[in-house]
Amino acid sequence: MRRLIWLVPAVLFCYFPASAQEIPEWELSGGYSHLFANVGTSSFNLHGGGGAIQQNVNGWFAGRVEINAFGGDTSGFHVTAQTYTYSPVFTFRKYERITPFVHVALGAIHASPGYLGISESATKFMQAPGAGVDVAINPRLAVRLQGDYVSTNFLSDHQNNFQFSAHLVVRLGHK
């Protein structure tokens, strides 16, 4: 009986600080993305946009699916590229308005003819570790600034790419 008496205050003590934190269950984001492709050799810029959906499992861990589409001109060709990734996201929720995060995205990149000199469209594996920060506008909206190192392999060569994004984030639900 004594253990039960101490259990109730212990549970309430742990519950109240956790319930005061505003952790959204879902985050939908979309906006501008820039891909600086093949850094170091025949580099070129592609502009586009993308969107993501993220489910927050708890205050520090989430899963995110992200899709981006890019287009631009290089070496006389109009080229396009699309990325499809999934990533675990590790978030540091110490501050009220600023939420930094890191993630390791794994997925695929699909490129059109002319991208890095390829003669026909191709889909390849990609990995994109990165980091970013969400800056809250209000409890339901934030601006996400994110940078990723995108590693690809086309034509049996390794490419070093960088992707920068600025998204508007809509936060839905509560954890």
PDB file of C-alpha atoms in Angstrom:
ATOM      1  CA  MET A   1       0.000   0.000   0.000  1.00  0.00           C
ATOM      2  CA  ARG A   2       2.862   2.396   0.795  1.00  0.00           C
ATOM      3  CA  ARG A   3       4.344   1.869  -2.673  1.00  0.00           C
ATOM      4  CA  LEU A   4       1.008   2.729  -4.256  1.00  0.00           C
ATOM      5  CA  ILE A   5       0.835   5.963  -2.260  1.00  0.00           C
ATOM      6  CA  TRP A   6       4.274   7.014  -3.582  1.00  0.00           C
ATOM      7  CA  LEU A   7       3.480   5.850  -7.117  1.00  0.00           C
ATOM      8  CA  VAL A   8       0.664   8.363  -7.664  1.00  0.00           C
ATOM      9  CA  PRO A   9       2.778  11.496  -6.909  1.00  0.00           C
ATOM     10  CA  ALA A  10       5.683  10.077  -8.921  1.00  0.00           C
ATOM     11  CA  VAL A  11       3.462   9.547 -11.985  1.00  0.00           C
ATOM     12  CA  LEU A  12       1.931  13.023 -11.645  1.00  0.00           C
ATOM     13  CA  PHE A  13       5.384  14.583 -11.213  1.00  0.00           C
ATOM     14  CA  CYS A  14       6.564  12.988 -14.468  1.00  0.00           C
ATOM     15  CA  TYR A  15       3.318  13.660 -16.328  1.00  0.00           C
ATOM     16  CA  PHE A  16       2.898  17.394 -15.764  1.00  0.00           C
ATOM     17  CA  PRO A  17       6.270  18.585 -17.141  1.00  0.00           C
ATOM     18  CA  ALA A  18       5.811  16.370 -20.201  1.00  0.00           C
ATOM     19  CA  SER A  19       2.288  17.620 -20.860  1.00  0.00           C
ATOM     20  CA  ALA A  20       3.445  21.261 -20.786  1.00  0.00           C
ATOM     21  CA  GLN A  21       5.741  20.712 -23.792  1.00  0.00           C
ATOM     22  CA  GLU A  22       4.132  21.435 -27.156  1.00  0.00           C
ATOM     23  CA  ILE A  23       5.223  18.507 -29.323  1.00  0.00           C
ATOM     24  CA  PRO A  24       3.206  18.203 -32.529  1.00  0.00           C
ATOM     25  CA  GLU A  25       2.207  14.726 -33.645  1.00  0.00           C
ATOM     26  CA  TRP A  26       2.613  15.559 -37.358  1.00  0.00           C
ATOM     27  CA  GLU A  27       4.530  18.202 -39.299  1.00  0.00           C
ATOM     28  CA  LEU A  28       3.749  19.002 -42.950  1.00  0.00           C
ATOM     29  CA  SER A  29       6.250  21.183 -44.782  1.00  0.00           C
ATOM     30  CA  GLY A  30       6.808  22.527 -48.252  1.00  0.00           C
ATOM     31  CA  GLY A  31       8.829  25.186 -50.009  1.00  0.00           C
ATOM     32  CA  TYR A  32      11.913  26.072 -52.042  1.00  0.00           C
ATOM     33  CA  SER A  33      14.939  23.785 -52.529  1.00  0.00           C
ATOM     34  CA  HIS A  34      18.257  24.412 -54.252  1.00  0.00           C
ATOM     35  CA  LEU A  35      20.582  21.620 -55.410  1.00  0.00           C
ATOM     36  CA  PHE A  36      24.240  22.518 -55.998  1.00  0.00           C
ATOM     37  CA  ALA A  37      25.157  19.430 -58.034  1.00  0.00           C
ATOM     38  CA  ASN A  38      28.514  17.737 -58.596  1.00  0.00           C
ATOM     39  CA  VAL A  39      30.554  20.135 -56.498  1.00  0.00           C
ATOM     40  CA  GLY A  40      34.203  20.314 -57.513  1.00  0.00           C
ATOM     41  CA  THR A  41      34.204  19.289 -61.181  1.00  0.00           C
ATOM     42  CA  SER A  42      31.439  20.262 -63.614  1.00  0.00           C
ATOM     43  CA  SER A  43      29.138  21.748 -60.987  1.00  0.00           C
ATOM     44  CA  PHE A  44      25.766  23.288 -61.789  1.00  0.00           C
ATOM     45  CA  ASN A  45      22.702  24.623 -59.963  1.00  0.00           C
ATOM     46  CA  LEU A  46      19.183  23.249 -60.003  1.00  0.00           C
ATOM     47  CA  HIS A  47      16.228  25.072 -58.463  1.00  0.00           C
ATOM     48  CA  GLY A  48      12.937  23.588 -57.367  1.00  0.00           C
ATOM     49  CA  GLY A  49      10.751  22.720 -54.455  1.00  0.00           C
ATOM     50  CA  GLY A  50       9.618  19.925 -52.277  1.00  0.00           C
ATOM     51  CA  GLY A  51       7.527  18.744 -49.440  1.00  0.00           C
ATOM     52  CA  ALA A  52       7.770  16.494 -46.419  1.00  0.00           C
ATOM     53  CA  ILE A  53       5.607  14.789 -43.860  1.00  0.00           C
ATOM     54  CA  GLN A  54       7.046  14.009 -40.447  1.00  0.00           C
ATOM     55  CA  GLN A  55       5.595  11.985 -37.587  1.00  0.00           C
ATOM     56  CA  ASN A  56       7.041  12.776 -34.173  1.00  0.00           C
ATOM     57  CA  VAL A  57       7.294   9.611 -32.089  1.00  0.00           C
ATOM     58  CA  ASN A  58       8.335  11.530 -28.973  1.00  0.00           C
ATOM     59  CA  GLY A  59      10.103  14.778 -28.080  1.00  0.00           C
ATOM     60  CA  TRP A  60      13.429  13.838 -29.672  1.00  0.00           C
ATOM     61  CA  PHE A  61      12.760  11.216 -32.386  1.00  0.00           C
ATOM     62  CA  ALA A  62      10.704  11.355 -35.601  1.00  0.00           C
ATOM     63  CA  GLY A  63      10.438   9.792 -39.053  1.00  0.00           C
ATOM     64  CA  ARG A  64      10.266  11.948 -42.200  1.00  0.00           C
ATOM     65  CA  VAL A  65       9.375  11.233 -45.832  1.00  0.00           C
ATOM     66  CA  GLU A  66      10.568  13.952 -48.212  1.00  0.00           C
ATOM     67  CA  ILE A  67      10.161  14.496 -51.970  1.00  0.00           C
ATOM     68  CA  ASN A  68      11.953  17.203 -53.983  1.00  0.00           C
ATOM     69  CA  ALA A  69      11.951  18.142 -57.684  1.00  0.00           C
ATOM     70  CA  PHE A  70      14.626  20.271 -59.362  1.00  0.00           C
ATOM     71  CA  GLY A  71      15.182  21.722 -62.818  1.00  0.00           C
ATOM     72  CA  GLY A  72      17.779  23.827 -64.602  1.00  0.00           C
ATOM     73  CA  ASP A  73      20.151  24.150 -67.533  1.00  0.00           C
ATOM     74  CA  THR A  74      23.649  22.697 -67.827  1.00  0.00           C
ATOM     75  CA  SER A  75      25.911  22.131 -70.839  1.00  0.00           C
ATOM     76  CA  GLY A  76      23.131  23.141 -73.238  1.00  0.00           C
ATOM     77  CA  PHE A  77      20.607  20.685 -71.746  1.00  0.00           C
ATOM     78  CA  HIS A  78      17.558  21.332 -69.636  1.00  0.00           C
ATOM     79  CA  VAL A  79      17.832  18.735 -66.887  1.00  0.00           C
ATOM     80  CA  THR A  80      15.592  17.620 -64.056  1.00  0.00           C
ATOM     81  CA  ALA A  81      16.111  15.579 -60.933  1.00  0.00           C
ATOM     82  CA  GLN A  82      13.747  14.241 -58.288  1.00  0.00           C
ATOM     83  CA  THR A  83      14.672  12.888 -54.860  1.00  0.00           C
ATOM     84  CA  TYR A  84      12.621  10.535 -52.684  1.00  0.00           C
ATOM     85  CA  THR A  85      13.922   9.921 -49.169  1.00  0.00           C
ATOM     86  CA  TYR A  86      13.070   8.605 -45.733  1.00  0.00           C
ATOM     87  CA  SER A  87      15.005   9.681 -42.669  1.00  0.00           C
ATOM     88  CA  PRO A  88      15.053   9.285 -38.932  1.00  0.00           C
ATOM     89  CA  VAL A  89      15.116  12.766 -37.387  1.00  0.00           C
ATOM     90  CA  PHE A  90      16.729  13.590 -34.047  1.00  0.00           C
ATOM     91  CA  THR A  91      15.418  16.820 -32.545  1.00  0.00           C
ATOM     92  CA  PHE A  92      16.667  18.980 -29.691  1.00  0.00           C
ATOM     93  CA  ARG A  93      13.573  20.605 -28.136  1.00  0.00           C
ATOM     94  CA  LYS A  94      15.089  22.743 -25.398  1.00  0.00           C
ATOM     95  CA  TYR A  95      14.048  26.160 -26.670  1.00  0.00           C
ATOM     96  CA  GLU A  96      10.519  27.440 -27.219  1.00  0.00           C
ATOM     97  CA  ARG A  97      10.964  29.086 -30.645  1.00  0.00           C
ATOM     98  CA  ILE A  98      14.069  27.381 -32.090  1.00  0.00           C
ATOM     99  CA  THR A  99      14.205  23.620 -32.708  1.00  0.00           C
ATOM    100  CA  PRO A 100      17.472  22.295 -34.190  1.00  0.00           C
ATOM    101  CA  PHE A 101      17.575  18.803 -35.723  1.00  0.00           C
ATOM    102  CA  VAL A 102      19.828  16.342 -37.523  1.00  0.00           C
ATOM    103  CA  HIS A 103      18.834  13.514 -39.869  1.00  0.00           C
ATOM    104  CA  VAL A 104      20.230  10.869 -42.198  1.00  0.00           C
ATOM    105  CA  ALA A 105      18.064  10.568 -45.306  1.00  0.00           C
ATOM    106  CA  LEU A 106      18.261   7.471 -47.498  1.00  0.00           C
ATOM    107  CA  GLY A 107      16.434   7.052 -50.777  1.00  0.00           C
ATOM    108  CA  ALA A 108      16.656   7.517 -54.529  1.00  0.00           C
ATOM    109  CA  ILE A 109      17.410  10.232 -57.059  1.00  0.00           C
ATOM    110  CA  HIS A 110      15.889  10.121 -60.549  1.00  0.00           C
ATOM    111  CA  ALA A 111      17.652  12.250 -63.170  1.00  0.00           C
ATOM    112  CA  SER A 112      16.782  13.134 -66.761  1.00  0.00           C
ATOM    113  CA  PRO A 113      19.103  12.799 -69.788  1.00  0.00           C
ATOM    114  CA  GLY A 114      21.884  15.376 -69.668  1.00  0.00           C
ATOM    115  CA  TYR A 115      22.225  15.282 -65.887  1.00  0.00           C
ATOM    116  CA  LEU A 116      25.987  14.802 -65.358  1.00  0.00           C
ATOM    117  CA  GLY A 117      26.207  13.738 -69.003  1.00  0.00           C
ATOM    118  CA  ILE A 118      23.955  10.664 -68.752  1.00  0.00           C
ATOM    119  CA  SER A 119      22.335   9.695 -72.069  1.00  0.00           C
ATOM    120  CA  GLU A 120      19.049   8.363 -70.666  1.00  0.00           C
ATOM    121  CA  SER A 121      17.119   8.924 -67.468  1.00  0.00           C
ATOM    122  CA  ALA A 122      18.323   6.910 -64.495  1.00  0.00           C
ATOM    123  CA  THR A 123      17.420   6.247 -60.888  1.00  0.00           C
ATOM    124  CA  LYS A 124      20.211   5.762 -58.349  1.00  0.00           C
ATOM    125  CA  PHE A 125      20.582   5.287 -54.590  1.00  0.00           C
ATOM    126  CA  MET A 126      21.386   8.413 -52.592  1.00  0.00           C
ATOM    127  CA  GLN A 127      22.154   9.296 -49.013  1.00  0.00           C
ATOM    128  CA  ALA A 128      21.781  12.743 -47.526  1.00  0.00           C
ATOM    129  CA  PRO A 129      22.883  13.427 -43.957  1.00  0.00           C
ATOM    130  CA  GLY A 130      21.984  16.913 -42.891  1.00  0.00           C
ATOM    131  CA  ALA A 131      20.905  19.355 -40.246  1.00  0.00           C
ATOM    132  CA  GLY A 132      18.572  22.249 -39.857  1.00  0.00           C
ATOM    133  CA  VAL A 133      16.504  24.404 -37.601  1.00  0.00           C
ATOM    134  CA  ASP A 134      12.797  25.140 -37.254  1.00  0.00           C
ATOM    135  CA  VAL A 135      12.024  28.719 -36.199  1.00  0.00           C
ATOM    136  CA  ALA A 136       8.514  29.003 -34.761  1.00  0.00           C
ATOM    137  CA  ILE A 137       6.231  31.747 -36.037  1.00  0.00           C
ATOM    138  CA  ASN A 138       3.459  30.638 -33.678  1.00  0.00           C
ATOM    139  CA  PRO A 139       2.533  27.283 -32.073  1.00  0.00           C
ATOM    140  CA  ARG A 140       1.178  25.927 -35.393  1.00  0.00           C
ATOM    141  CA  LEU A 141       3.581  27.432 -37.969  1.00  0.00           C
ATOM    142  CA  ALA A 142       7.359  27.468 -38.348  1.00  0.00           C
ATOM    143  CA  VAL A 143      10.021  28.186 -40.959  1.00  0.00           C
ATOM    144  CA  ARG A 144      12.457  25.323 -41.603  1.00  0.00           C
ATOM    145  CA  LEU A 145      15.985  26.015 -42.861  1.00  0.00           C
ATOM    146  CA  GLN A 146      17.840  22.839 -43.802  1.00  0.00           C
ATOM    147  CA  GLY A 147      21.128  21.849 -45.415  1.00  0.00           C
ATOM    148  CA  ASP A 148      22.056  18.373 -46.660  1.00  0.00           C
ATOM    149  CA  TYR A 149      25.135  16.733 -48.143  1.00  0.00           C
ATOM    150  CA  VAL A 150      23.747  14.575 -50.978  1.00  0.00           C
ATOM    151  CA  SER A 151      25.950  11.666 -52.055  1.00  0.00           C
ATOM    152  CA  THR A 152      25.176  10.053 -55.448  1.00  0.00           C
ATOM    153  CA  ASN A 153      26.825   7.731 -58.009  1.00  0.00           C
ATOM    154  CA  PHE A 154      26.108   8.282 -61.717  1.00  0.00           C
ATOM    155  CA  LEU A 155      28.259   6.882 -64.556  1.00  0.00           C
ATOM    156  CA  SER A 156      30.325   4.888 -62.026  1.00  0.00           C
ATOM    157  CA  ASP A 157      31.536   8.162 -60.497  1.00  0.00           C
ATOM    158  CA  HIS A 158      30.852   9.562 -57.065  1.00  0.00           C
ATOM    159  CA  GLN A 159      29.219  13.007 -56.902  1.00  0.00           C
ATOM    160  CA  ASN A 160      29.268  15.432 -53.976  1.00  0.00           C
ATOM    161  CA  ASN A 161      26.123  17.542 -53.978  1.00  0.00           C
ATOM    162  CA  PHE A 162      24.627  20.019 -51.525  1.00  0.00           C
ATOM    163  CA  GLN A 163      20.941  20.749 -51.048  1.00  0.00           C
ATOM    164  CA  PHE A 164      19.575  23.790 -49.239  1.00  0.00           C
ATOM    165  CA  SER A 165      15.884  24.191 -48.404  1.00  0.00           C
ATOM    166  CA  ALA A 166      13.558  26.783 -46.888  1.00  0.00           C
ATOM    167  CA  HIS A 167      10.128  25.387 -46.012  1.00  0.00           C
ATOM    168  CA  LEU A 168       6.985  26.533 -44.244  1.00  0.00           C
ATOM    169  CA  VAL A 169       6.005  23.958 -41.589  1.00  0.00           C
ATOM    170  CA  VAL A 170       2.445  23.327 -40.418  1.00  0.00           C
ATOM    171  CA  ARG A 171       2.270  21.504 -37.079  1.00  0.00           C
ATOM    172  CA  LEU A 172      -0.736  19.260 -36.436  1.00  0.00           C
ATOM    173  CA  GLY A 173      -1.923  17.430 -33.295  1.00  0.00           C
ATOM    174  CA  HIS A 174      -0.249  17.034 -29.916  1.00  0.00           C
ATOM    175  CA  LYS A 175       1.918  14.315 -28.401  1.00  0.00           C
TER     176      LYS A 175
END
